[in-house]
Short mmCIF file of C-alpha atoms and ligand atoms in Angstrom, two decimals:
data_model
loop_
_atom_site.label_atom_id
_atom_site.label_comp_id
_atom_site.label_asym_id
_atom_site.label_seq_id
_atom_site.Cartn_x
_atom_site.Cartn_y
_atom_site.Cartn_z
CA MET L 1 -21.38 -22.22 15.62
CA ARG L 2 -21.23 -23.01 11.73
CA PHE L 3 -19.71 -19.69 10.03
CA SER L 4 -19.94 -19.29 6.47
CA SER L 5 -16.66 -20.22 4.50
CA ARG L 6 -16.77 -16.91 2.65
CA ILE L 7 -14.38 -15.47 5.32
CA GLN L 8 -11.20 -17.31 4.51
CA THR L 9 -8.61 -14.63 5.25
CA GLU L 10 -6.51 -14.95 8.42
CA LEU L 11 -8.19 -12.64 10.80
CA ALA L 12 -5.24 -12.14 13.32
CA PRO L 13 -3.25 -8.91 12.48
CA ASN L 14 0.07 -9.93 10.71
CA GLU L 15 3.64 -9.11 12.38
CA TYR L 16 3.99 -5.81 10.74
CA SER L 17 0.51 -4.59 11.54
CA ARG L 18 0.93 -5.90 15.25
CA ILE L 19 4.25 -3.91 15.58
CA VAL L 20 2.60 -0.68 14.25
CA GLU L 21 -0.36 -0.99 16.53
CA GLU L 22 2.11 -1.28 19.57
CA LYS L 23 4.15 1.70 18.54
CA ARG L 24 0.93 3.71 18.23
CA ALA L 25 -0.42 2.55 21.54
CA ARG L 26 2.74 3.76 23.19
CA ASN L 27 2.25 7.19 21.64
CA LEU L 28 5.80 7.57 20.44
CA ALA L 29 6.79 10.01 17.59
CA ILE L 30 6.14 8.32 14.37
CA TRP L 31 6.81 9.34 10.66
CA ASP L 32 3.55 7.83 9.08
CA LEU L 33 4.12 7.48 5.35
CA SER L 34 1.07 5.11 5.06
CA ILE L 35 -1.42 7.76 5.45
CA SER L 36 -4.22 7.53 2.99
CA ASN L 37 -7.02 9.35 4.95
CA PRO L 38 -7.27 12.89 3.50
CA THR L 39 -9.11 14.14 6.44
CA LEU L 40 -6.21 13.34 8.72
CA ALA L 41 -3.38 14.75 6.40
CA GLY L 42 -3.60 18.41 7.48
CA LEU L 43 -5.55 19.75 4.41
CA ASP L 44 -7.32 22.86 4.74
CA TYR L 45 -11.00 22.07 4.10
CA PRO L 46 -13.91 24.63 3.67
CA LEU L 47 -15.44 23.28 6.81
CA GLU L 48 -18.12 26.01 7.18
CA GLU L 49 -19.46 25.54 3.71
CA ILE L 50 -19.53 21.75 3.93
CA ARG L 51 -21.39 21.97 7.30
CA GLU L 52 -24.00 24.30 5.80
CA ALA L 53 -24.59 21.98 2.74
CA MET L 54 -25.01 18.87 5.03
CA ALA L 55 -27.40 20.92 7.45
CA ASP L 56 -29.37 21.88 4.18
CA GLY L 57 -29.34 18.49 3.05
CA ALA L 58 -30.76 17.22 6.29
CA LYS L 59 -33.87 19.41 6.14
CA HIS L 60 -35.61 17.32 3.43
CA PHE L 61 -38.29 14.57 3.92
CA TYR L 62 -37.10 10.92 2.96
CA GLN L 63 -38.19 10.16 -0.60
CA PRO L 64 -35.50 7.69 -1.91
CA ASP L 65 -34.64 6.67 -5.28
CA PRO L 66 -32.94 3.34 -5.31
CA ARG L 67 -30.35 4.72 -8.14
CA GLY L 68 -29.85 7.95 -6.09
CA LEU L 69 -31.72 11.16 -5.98
CA LEU L 70 -31.72 12.78 -9.43
CA ALA L 71 -29.90 15.98 -8.05
CA ALA L 72 -26.86 13.99 -6.99
CA ARG L 73 -26.72 11.99 -10.08
CA SER L 74 -27.03 14.93 -12.38
CA ALA L 75 -24.03 16.64 -10.19
CA VAL L 76 -21.91 13.48 -10.92
CA ALA L 77 -22.83 13.91 -14.64
CA GLY L 78 -21.54 17.50 -14.26
CA TYR L 79 -18.28 16.10 -12.82
CA TYR L 80 -17.67 14.16 -15.85
CA HIS L 81 -18.90 17.03 -18.08
CA GLU L 82 -16.11 19.21 -16.71
CA ARG L 83 -13.84 16.49 -17.93
CA GLY L 84 -15.29 16.48 -21.41
CA ILE L 85 -17.35 13.25 -20.85
CA GLY L 86 -21.11 13.42 -21.65
CA LEU L 87 -23.10 11.15 -19.29
CA SER L 88 -26.64 11.03 -18.70
CA PRO L 89 -27.69 11.09 -15.01
CA ASP L 90 -29.80 8.02 -15.82
CA SER L 91 -26.74 5.94 -16.46
CA ILE L 92 -25.29 6.59 -12.97
CA VAL L 93 -26.03 4.58 -9.82
CA LEU L 94 -24.98 5.99 -6.33
CA THR L 95 -23.43 3.77 -3.63
CA SER L 96 -22.28 4.46 -0.11
CA GLY L 97 -18.64 3.78 -1.30
CA THR L 98 -16.48 2.02 -3.84
CA SER L 99 -16.52 -1.26 -1.86
CA GLU L 100 -20.27 -1.18 -1.99
CA ALA L 101 -20.11 -0.52 -5.59
CA TYR L 102 -17.94 -3.58 -6.02
CA SER L 103 -20.33 -5.57 -4.00
CA PHE L 104 -23.25 -4.53 -6.03
CA LEU L 105 -21.54 -5.36 -9.22
CA PHE L 106 -20.38 -8.74 -8.09
CA LYS L 107 -23.88 -9.57 -7.13
CA LEU L 108 -25.18 -8.22 -10.61
CA LEU L 109 -22.60 -10.17 -12.60
CA CYS L 110 -21.52 -13.29 -10.92
CA THR L 111 -23.35 -16.26 -9.62
CA PRO L 112 -21.53 -17.64 -6.63
CA GLY L 113 -18.75 -19.68 -7.82
CA LYS L 114 -18.03 -17.66 -11.23
CA SER L 115 -14.85 -15.54 -11.15
CA ILE L 116 -13.63 -12.03 -11.72
CA LEU L 117 -10.27 -11.34 -13.21
CA TYR L 118 -8.19 -8.68 -11.05
CA PRO L 119 -4.93 -6.95 -11.41
CA LYS L 120 -1.85 -8.00 -9.41
CA PRO L 121 -0.47 -6.06 -7.78
CA SER L 122 -3.42 -3.76 -6.99
CA TYR L 123 -6.15 -2.69 -4.23
CA PRO L 124 -6.28 -5.57 -1.94
CA LEU L 125 -10.14 -5.10 -1.24
CA VAL L 126 -10.95 -6.35 -4.65
CA PRO L 127 -10.39 -9.96 -4.25
CA LEU L 128 -11.61 -9.71 -0.46
CA ILE L 129 -14.85 -8.39 -1.51
CA ALA L 130 -15.19 -11.14 -4.19
CA GLU L 131 -14.63 -13.73 -1.70
CA LEU L 132 -17.30 -12.08 0.62
CA GLU L 133 -19.81 -12.48 -2.34
CA GLY L 134 -18.92 -15.87 -2.80
CA VAL L 135 -16.98 -15.21 -6.16
CA THR L 136 -13.72 -16.62 -7.13
CA ALA L 137 -11.02 -13.89 -7.50
CA ALA L 138 -8.39 -14.81 -10.04
CA PRO L 139 -5.34 -12.43 -10.49
CA TYR L 140 -3.80 -11.41 -13.71
CA ALA L 141 -0.24 -9.92 -13.47
CA LEU L 142 0.64 -6.43 -14.59
CA SER L 143 3.86 -6.20 -16.19
CA ASN L 144 6.55 -6.61 -13.88
CA GLU L 145 8.87 -4.19 -15.67
CA ASP L 146 6.58 -1.17 -15.21
CA TRP L 147 3.45 -2.35 -13.70
CA ARG L 148 1.40 -1.34 -16.66
CA TRP L 149 -1.26 -3.48 -18.55
CA ASP L 150 0.08 -6.77 -19.98
CA LEU L 151 -2.75 -7.52 -21.91
CA ALA L 152 -1.43 -10.97 -23.13
CA ALA L 153 -1.24 -11.86 -19.31
CA LEU L 154 -4.79 -11.01 -18.90
CA PHE L 155 -6.03 -12.89 -22.06
CA GLY L 156 -4.17 -15.84 -20.71
CA ALA L 157 -5.78 -15.65 -17.28
CA ARG L 158 -9.35 -16.11 -18.56
CA THR L 159 -11.11 -19.16 -17.44
CA PRO L 160 -14.58 -20.43 -18.49
CA GLY L 161 -15.96 -19.20 -15.27
CA ALA L 162 -14.77 -15.65 -15.74
CA ARG L 163 -17.52 -13.08 -15.85
CA VAL L 164 -15.78 -9.68 -15.02
CA VAL L 165 -12.44 -7.81 -15.72
CA VAL L 166 -11.38 -5.46 -13.17
CA ALA L 167 -8.97 -2.72 -14.03
CA VAL L 168 -7.86 0.02 -11.32
CA SER L 169 -6.65 3.05 -13.22
CA PRO L 170 -4.62 4.91 -11.80
CA ASN L 171 -3.62 1.68 -10.16
CA ASN L 172 -3.24 1.61 -6.21
CA PRO L 173 -0.44 1.19 -5.36
CA THR L 174 1.58 1.11 -8.65
CA GLY L 175 0.15 4.33 -10.10
CA SER L 176 -0.09 2.75 -13.52
CA MET L 177 -2.91 4.36 -15.76
CA LEU L 178 -4.62 2.74 -18.74
CA THR L 179 -3.89 4.42 -22.33
CA ALA L 180 -6.55 4.91 -24.70
CA GLU L 181 -5.17 1.95 -26.66
CA ASP L 182 -5.25 -0.22 -23.66
CA LEU L 183 -9.03 0.72 -23.01
CA ARG L 184 -9.82 -0.12 -26.62
CA GLU L 185 -8.02 -3.60 -26.40
CA LEU L 186 -9.44 -4.39 -23.07
CA SER L 187 -12.93 -3.60 -24.30
CA GLY L 188 -12.57 -5.56 -27.42
CA PHE L 189 -11.49 -8.51 -25.29
CA CYS L 190 -14.43 -8.07 -22.90
CA ALA L 191 -16.83 -7.73 -25.77
CA ALA L 192 -15.61 -10.74 -27.54
CA HIS L 193 -15.81 -12.93 -24.42
CA ARG L 194 -18.94 -11.60 -23.00
CA LEU L 195 -17.10 -10.19 -19.94
CA ALA L 196 -18.00 -7.13 -18.20
CA LEU L 197 -15.38 -4.46 -17.37
CA ILE L 198 -15.24 -2.52 -14.28
CA VAL L 199 -12.82 0.24 -14.01
CA ASP L 200 -11.93 1.81 -10.75
CA GLU L 201 -10.98 5.38 -11.44
CA VAL L 202 -11.20 6.85 -7.76
CA PHE L 203 -7.73 8.39 -8.29
CA LEU L 204 -8.49 9.85 -11.70
CA ASP L 205 -8.13 13.42 -10.72
CA TYR L 206 -4.38 12.83 -9.54
CA PRO L 207 -2.41 12.29 -12.77
CA SER L 208 1.28 12.97 -12.36
CA PRO L 209 2.27 16.30 -14.40
CA ALA L 210 3.75 14.20 -17.25
CA ARG L 211 0.28 12.29 -17.60
CA ALA L 212 -2.07 15.33 -17.03
CA LYS L 213 -2.84 15.93 -20.65
CA SER L 214 -3.36 12.31 -21.61
CA VAL L 215 -5.82 11.06 -18.71
CA VAL L 216 -8.14 8.39 -20.17
CA SER L 217 -11.45 7.61 -18.37
CA SER L 218 -13.44 4.57 -19.07
CA ALA L 219 -16.87 6.61 -18.32
CA GLY L 220 -19.14 6.26 -21.29
CA ASN L 221 -17.07 3.77 -23.03
CA PRO L 222 -19.46 2.35 -25.86
CA ASP L 223 -17.52 -0.62 -26.78
CA SER L 224 -18.15 -3.18 -24.13
CA LEU L 225 -20.47 -3.24 -20.88
CA THR L 226 -18.50 -0.95 -18.74
CA PHE L 227 -18.76 0.06 -15.17
CA THR L 228 -16.76 3.13 -14.01
CA LEU L 229 -16.32 3.67 -10.48
CA GLY L 230 -15.54 7.00 -8.72
CA GLY L 231 -16.50 8.89 -5.48
CA LEU L 232 -16.09 11.78 -3.15
CA SER L 233 -13.67 9.86 -1.13
CA LYS L 234 -10.71 10.48 -3.39
CA ALA L 235 -12.02 13.13 -5.94
CA CYS L 236 -12.96 15.61 -3.26
CA GLY L 237 -11.05 14.23 -0.21
CA LEU L 238 -14.29 13.54 1.52
CA PRO L 239 -14.18 9.84 2.75
CA GLN L 240 -16.54 10.33 5.64
CA MET L 241 -19.42 11.52 3.51
CA LYS L 242 -19.88 7.81 1.99
CA LEU L 243 -20.85 8.81 -1.52
CA ALA L 244 -19.65 6.89 -4.58
CA TRP L 245 -21.06 6.12 -8.02
CA ILE L 246 -20.93 3.65 -10.69
CA ALA L 247 -21.48 5.05 -14.32
CA VAL L 248 -22.55 2.38 -16.67
CA SER L 249 -22.08 2.55 -20.53
CA GLY L 250 -21.71 0.22 -23.44
CA PRO L 251 -24.06 -1.48 -25.87
CA GLU L 252 -27.53 -0.03 -25.46
CA ARG L 253 -29.30 -3.38 -24.50
CA ASP L 254 -26.83 -4.49 -22.13
CA THR L 255 -26.67 -1.07 -20.34
CA ARG L 256 -30.42 -0.85 -20.10
CA GLU L 257 -30.64 -4.34 -18.65
CA ALA L 258 -27.60 -3.78 -16.32
CA LEU L 259 -29.07 -0.38 -15.01
CA ALA L 260 -32.43 -2.22 -14.27
CA ARG L 261 -31.01 -5.00 -12.45
CA LEU L 262 -28.67 -2.70 -10.43
CA GLU L 263 -31.64 -0.70 -9.48
CA PHE L 264 -33.10 -3.80 -8.15
CA ILE L 265 -30.05 -4.60 -5.98
CA ALA L 266 -29.70 -0.86 -4.75
CA ASP L 267 -33.34 -0.96 -3.84
CA ALA L 268 -32.80 -3.66 -1.40
CA PHE L 269 -30.22 -1.53 0.53
CA LEU L 270 -31.18 2.22 -0.05
CA SER L 271 -27.82 2.77 1.66
CA VAL L 272 -26.92 6.30 0.74
CA GLY L 273 -28.25 8.82 3.16
CA THR L 274 -30.25 11.76 1.91
CA PRO L 275 -28.38 14.58 3.47
CA VAL L 276 -25.31 13.77 1.54
CA GLN L 277 -27.15 13.35 -1.84
CA ARG L 278 -28.89 16.63 -1.20
CA ALA L 279 -25.39 18.24 -0.60
CA ALA L 280 -23.70 16.31 -3.35
CA PRO L 281 -23.63 19.37 -5.92
CA VAL L 282 -22.11 21.68 -3.49
CA LEU L 283 -19.73 19.02 -2.15
CA LEU L 284 -18.49 18.17 -5.61
CA ASP L 285 -17.94 21.83 -6.14
CA LEU L 286 -16.10 22.53 -2.76
CA GLY L 287 -14.08 19.23 -3.35
CA ALA L 288 -12.27 21.17 -6.09
CA GLN L 289 -10.46 23.24 -3.56
CA VAL L 290 -9.38 20.04 -1.60
CA ARG L 291 -8.34 18.26 -4.78
CA GLU L 292 -6.08 21.13 -5.82
CA GLN L 293 -4.36 20.84 -2.45
CA ILE L 294 -3.94 17.37 -2.60
CA ARG L 295 -2.61 17.48 -6.30
CA GLN L 296 0.02 20.21 -5.31
CA ARG L 297 0.96 18.38 -2.16
CA VAL L 298 1.42 14.89 -4.03
CA ASP L 299 3.55 16.31 -6.85
CA ALA L 300 5.81 18.26 -4.39
CA ASN L 301 6.29 15.25 -2.15
CA GLU L 302 7.21 13.17 -5.35
CA GLU L 303 9.99 15.75 -6.32
CA ASN L 304 11.19 15.43 -2.83
CA LEU L 305 11.29 11.74 -2.95
CA LYS L 306 13.15 11.81 -6.18
CA LYS L 307 15.78 14.21 -4.84
CA ILE L 308 16.43 12.19 -1.66
CA LEU L 309 16.17 8.62 -2.68
CA GLY L 310 17.04 8.86 -6.60
CA GLY L 311 20.76 8.42 -6.06
CA VAL L 312 20.53 5.74 -3.50
CA PRO L 313 22.36 2.68 -4.91
CA GLY L 314 20.16 -0.25 -5.84
CA VAL L 315 16.95 1.67 -5.30
CA THR L 316 14.31 2.13 -8.09
CA LEU L 317 11.45 4.65 -8.16
CA PHE L 318 8.87 3.64 -10.63
CA PRO L 319 7.21 6.24 -12.77
CA ARG L 320 3.86 7.35 -11.36
CA ASP L 321 1.19 7.73 -14.00
CA GLY L 322 -1.29 8.93 -11.40
CA GLY L 323 -2.66 8.43 -7.85
CA TRP L 324 -1.17 9.35 -4.61
CA TYR L 325 1.33 6.53 -3.84
CA SER L 326 4.79 5.86 -4.79
CA VAL L 327 6.52 2.51 -4.91
CA VAL L 328 10.11 2.17 -3.70
CA GLU L 329 11.91 -0.76 -4.90
CA LEU L 330 14.36 -2.03 -2.69
CA PRO L 331 17.98 -3.36 -3.43
CA ALA L 332 17.90 -7.06 -4.56
CA GLU L 333 19.10 -8.54 -1.31
CA MET L 334 16.55 -6.78 0.76
CA ASP L 335 13.26 -8.22 2.06
CA ASP L 336 10.19 -5.89 2.02
CA GLU L 337 8.61 -6.98 5.45
CA GLY L 338 12.05 -7.14 7.01
CA PHE L 339 13.12 -3.71 5.89
CA ALA L 340 9.63 -2.19 6.89
CA ILE L 341 10.03 -3.71 10.29
CA ARG L 342 13.56 -2.31 10.75
CA LEU L 343 12.34 0.93 9.35
CA LEU L 344 9.67 1.18 12.05
CA MET L 345 11.87 -0.02 15.12
CA GLU L 346 15.07 1.89 14.24
CA GLN L 347 13.71 4.99 12.39
CA SER L 348 10.12 5.09 13.80
CA VAL L 349 8.83 5.33 10.09
CA ILE L 350 5.56 3.60 8.84
CA VAL L 351 5.51 2.54 5.31
CA GLN L 352 3.50 -0.32 3.50
CA PRO L 353 5.37 -3.49 2.66
CA GLY L 354 4.74 -4.50 -0.84
CA TYR L 355 3.40 -7.93 -0.01
CA MET L 356 0.25 -6.39 1.38
CA PHE L 357 -0.50 -5.50 -2.26
CA ASP L 358 0.30 -9.04 -3.45
CA MET L 359 3.57 -7.68 -5.00
CA GLU L 360 5.33 -10.81 -5.03
CA ASP L 361 7.98 -10.24 -7.81
CA ALA L 362 9.42 -7.29 -6.28
CA GLN L 363 10.86 -6.29 -2.92
CA ALA L 364 9.29 -2.93 -2.58
CA VAL L 365 7.75 -0.65 -0.01
CA ILE L 366 4.89 1.90 -0.70
CA VAL L 367 4.88 5.54 0.55
CA SER L 368 1.94 7.72 0.57
CA LEU L 369 2.57 11.04 -1.18
CA LEU L 370 -0.39 12.36 0.69
CA ALA L 371 1.63 12.85 3.85
CA PRO L 372 2.18 16.33 5.06
CA PRO L 373 5.24 17.73 3.47
CA GLU L 374 7.56 18.11 6.61
CA MET L 375 6.44 14.56 7.78
CA PHE L 376 7.14 13.30 4.26
CA GLN L 377 10.54 14.77 3.92
CA GLU L 378 11.80 13.61 7.37
CA GLY L 379 10.32 10.16 6.87
CA ILE L 380 11.95 9.79 3.48
CA ALA L 381 15.32 10.89 4.75
CA ARG L 382 15.02 8.32 7.61
CA ILE L 383 14.42 5.70 4.83
CA SER L 384 17.59 7.00 3.00
CA VAL L 385 19.83 6.51 6.19
CA LEU L 386 18.64 2.95 6.59
CA LEU L 387 19.01 2.16 2.84
CA ARG L 388 22.67 3.63 2.91
CA GLU L 389 23.66 1.53 5.88
C1 LIG H 401 -8.31 1.71 -5.68
C2 LIG H 401 -9.29 2.13 -4.68
N1 LIG H 401 -10.60 2.09 -4.82
C3 LIG H 401 -11.46 2.55 -4.01
C4 LIG H 401 -10.97 2.78 -2.60
C5 LIG H 401 -11.98 3.15 -1.61
O1 LIG H 401 -12.83 4.11 -1.87
P1 LIG H 401 -14.27 4.34 -0.99
O2 LIG H 401 -13.81 5.25 0.14
O3 LIG H 401 -15.12 5.12 -1.99
O4 LIG H 401 -14.74 2.97 -0.58
C6 LIG H 401 -9.60 2.79 -2.36
C7 LIG H 401 -9.23 3.35 -1.15
O5 LIG H 401 -7.87 3.45 -0.85
C8 LIG H 401 -8.77 2.53 -3.41
O6 LIG H 401 -7.41 2.54 -3.26
#
């Protein structure tokens, strides 16, 4: 059979994933510090209210709106209103997840063969989804001192075929967050070169205590055509609901044209289910309870991380502006994959090696601050044992 060349990724699991699968299959005790699924993190969900909201949502007839039902889009506008940002429900398009949002936007903005500029290190699905859309993904490096935006590197990475700049803020896994000045400069660059800006803000609600008062969202950014991504998956700890959104802003004519074209794309899929759209106002409300638990857990785990690993010679813990991951940079002579494999074999701890995030210049492992506190503490203590050997 002649398959498309869109899938160029190696499909066999890598060495590390293979060993993790083997360990899991043997049901051995494991300290999993790679957990990113909040529904499996031992949080206390208001399950009865969620059930009622979904049951109520299922009662309605099917009358789809390609952009998403107005009640749901209004609820998303309300979410931004609570954060001091005024958005019209008409500037919002719903999708069944952030991945689908990326895919719609790459269809909207890139003819096959054109390219997107994406941050490195960052969320690995961005280049992968671009590849699936027949779009070239060209990395721009974040600063290798603190993984914040190095705008000179981004400006230097632009090619004539570039159509889009992607920023992830807070970034996964580095936790770096755009500042107001970064956003202004990025928008100026995008406007000057007729590039669209996509800002993935799924972790917006998890700033570190130090950054909580200076959170910057690109939603409503008027300076260049901007697509801000968010969703219930992280904002409410409800990935199973499959509801995310794109908030479109920028110069009036570009915004209007982009929204009309996005509606055309979304109409071909109509992928978001009616029950979850009907339930969205209640889910966004209830989500606040889950969000608060995640915030407290992430902050407490980070404190423990600093206490346990802070004094280990050669180890650097990078300051986290936001998100729920922490990057632990290993002593210079260590290799991330080798360390992660030893950690799993000798201490039964799962982490994510940095290379999985294209972290080429640093030997680091990523730990999830979402893990249940007892598991986190024990897992980090075990990491410390191996690091001190
Ligand atoms: C930066 C980033 N964006 C998006 C997602 C996925 O969001 P969704 O569940 O809405 O597809 C993730 C998941 O980990 C992520 O890290």
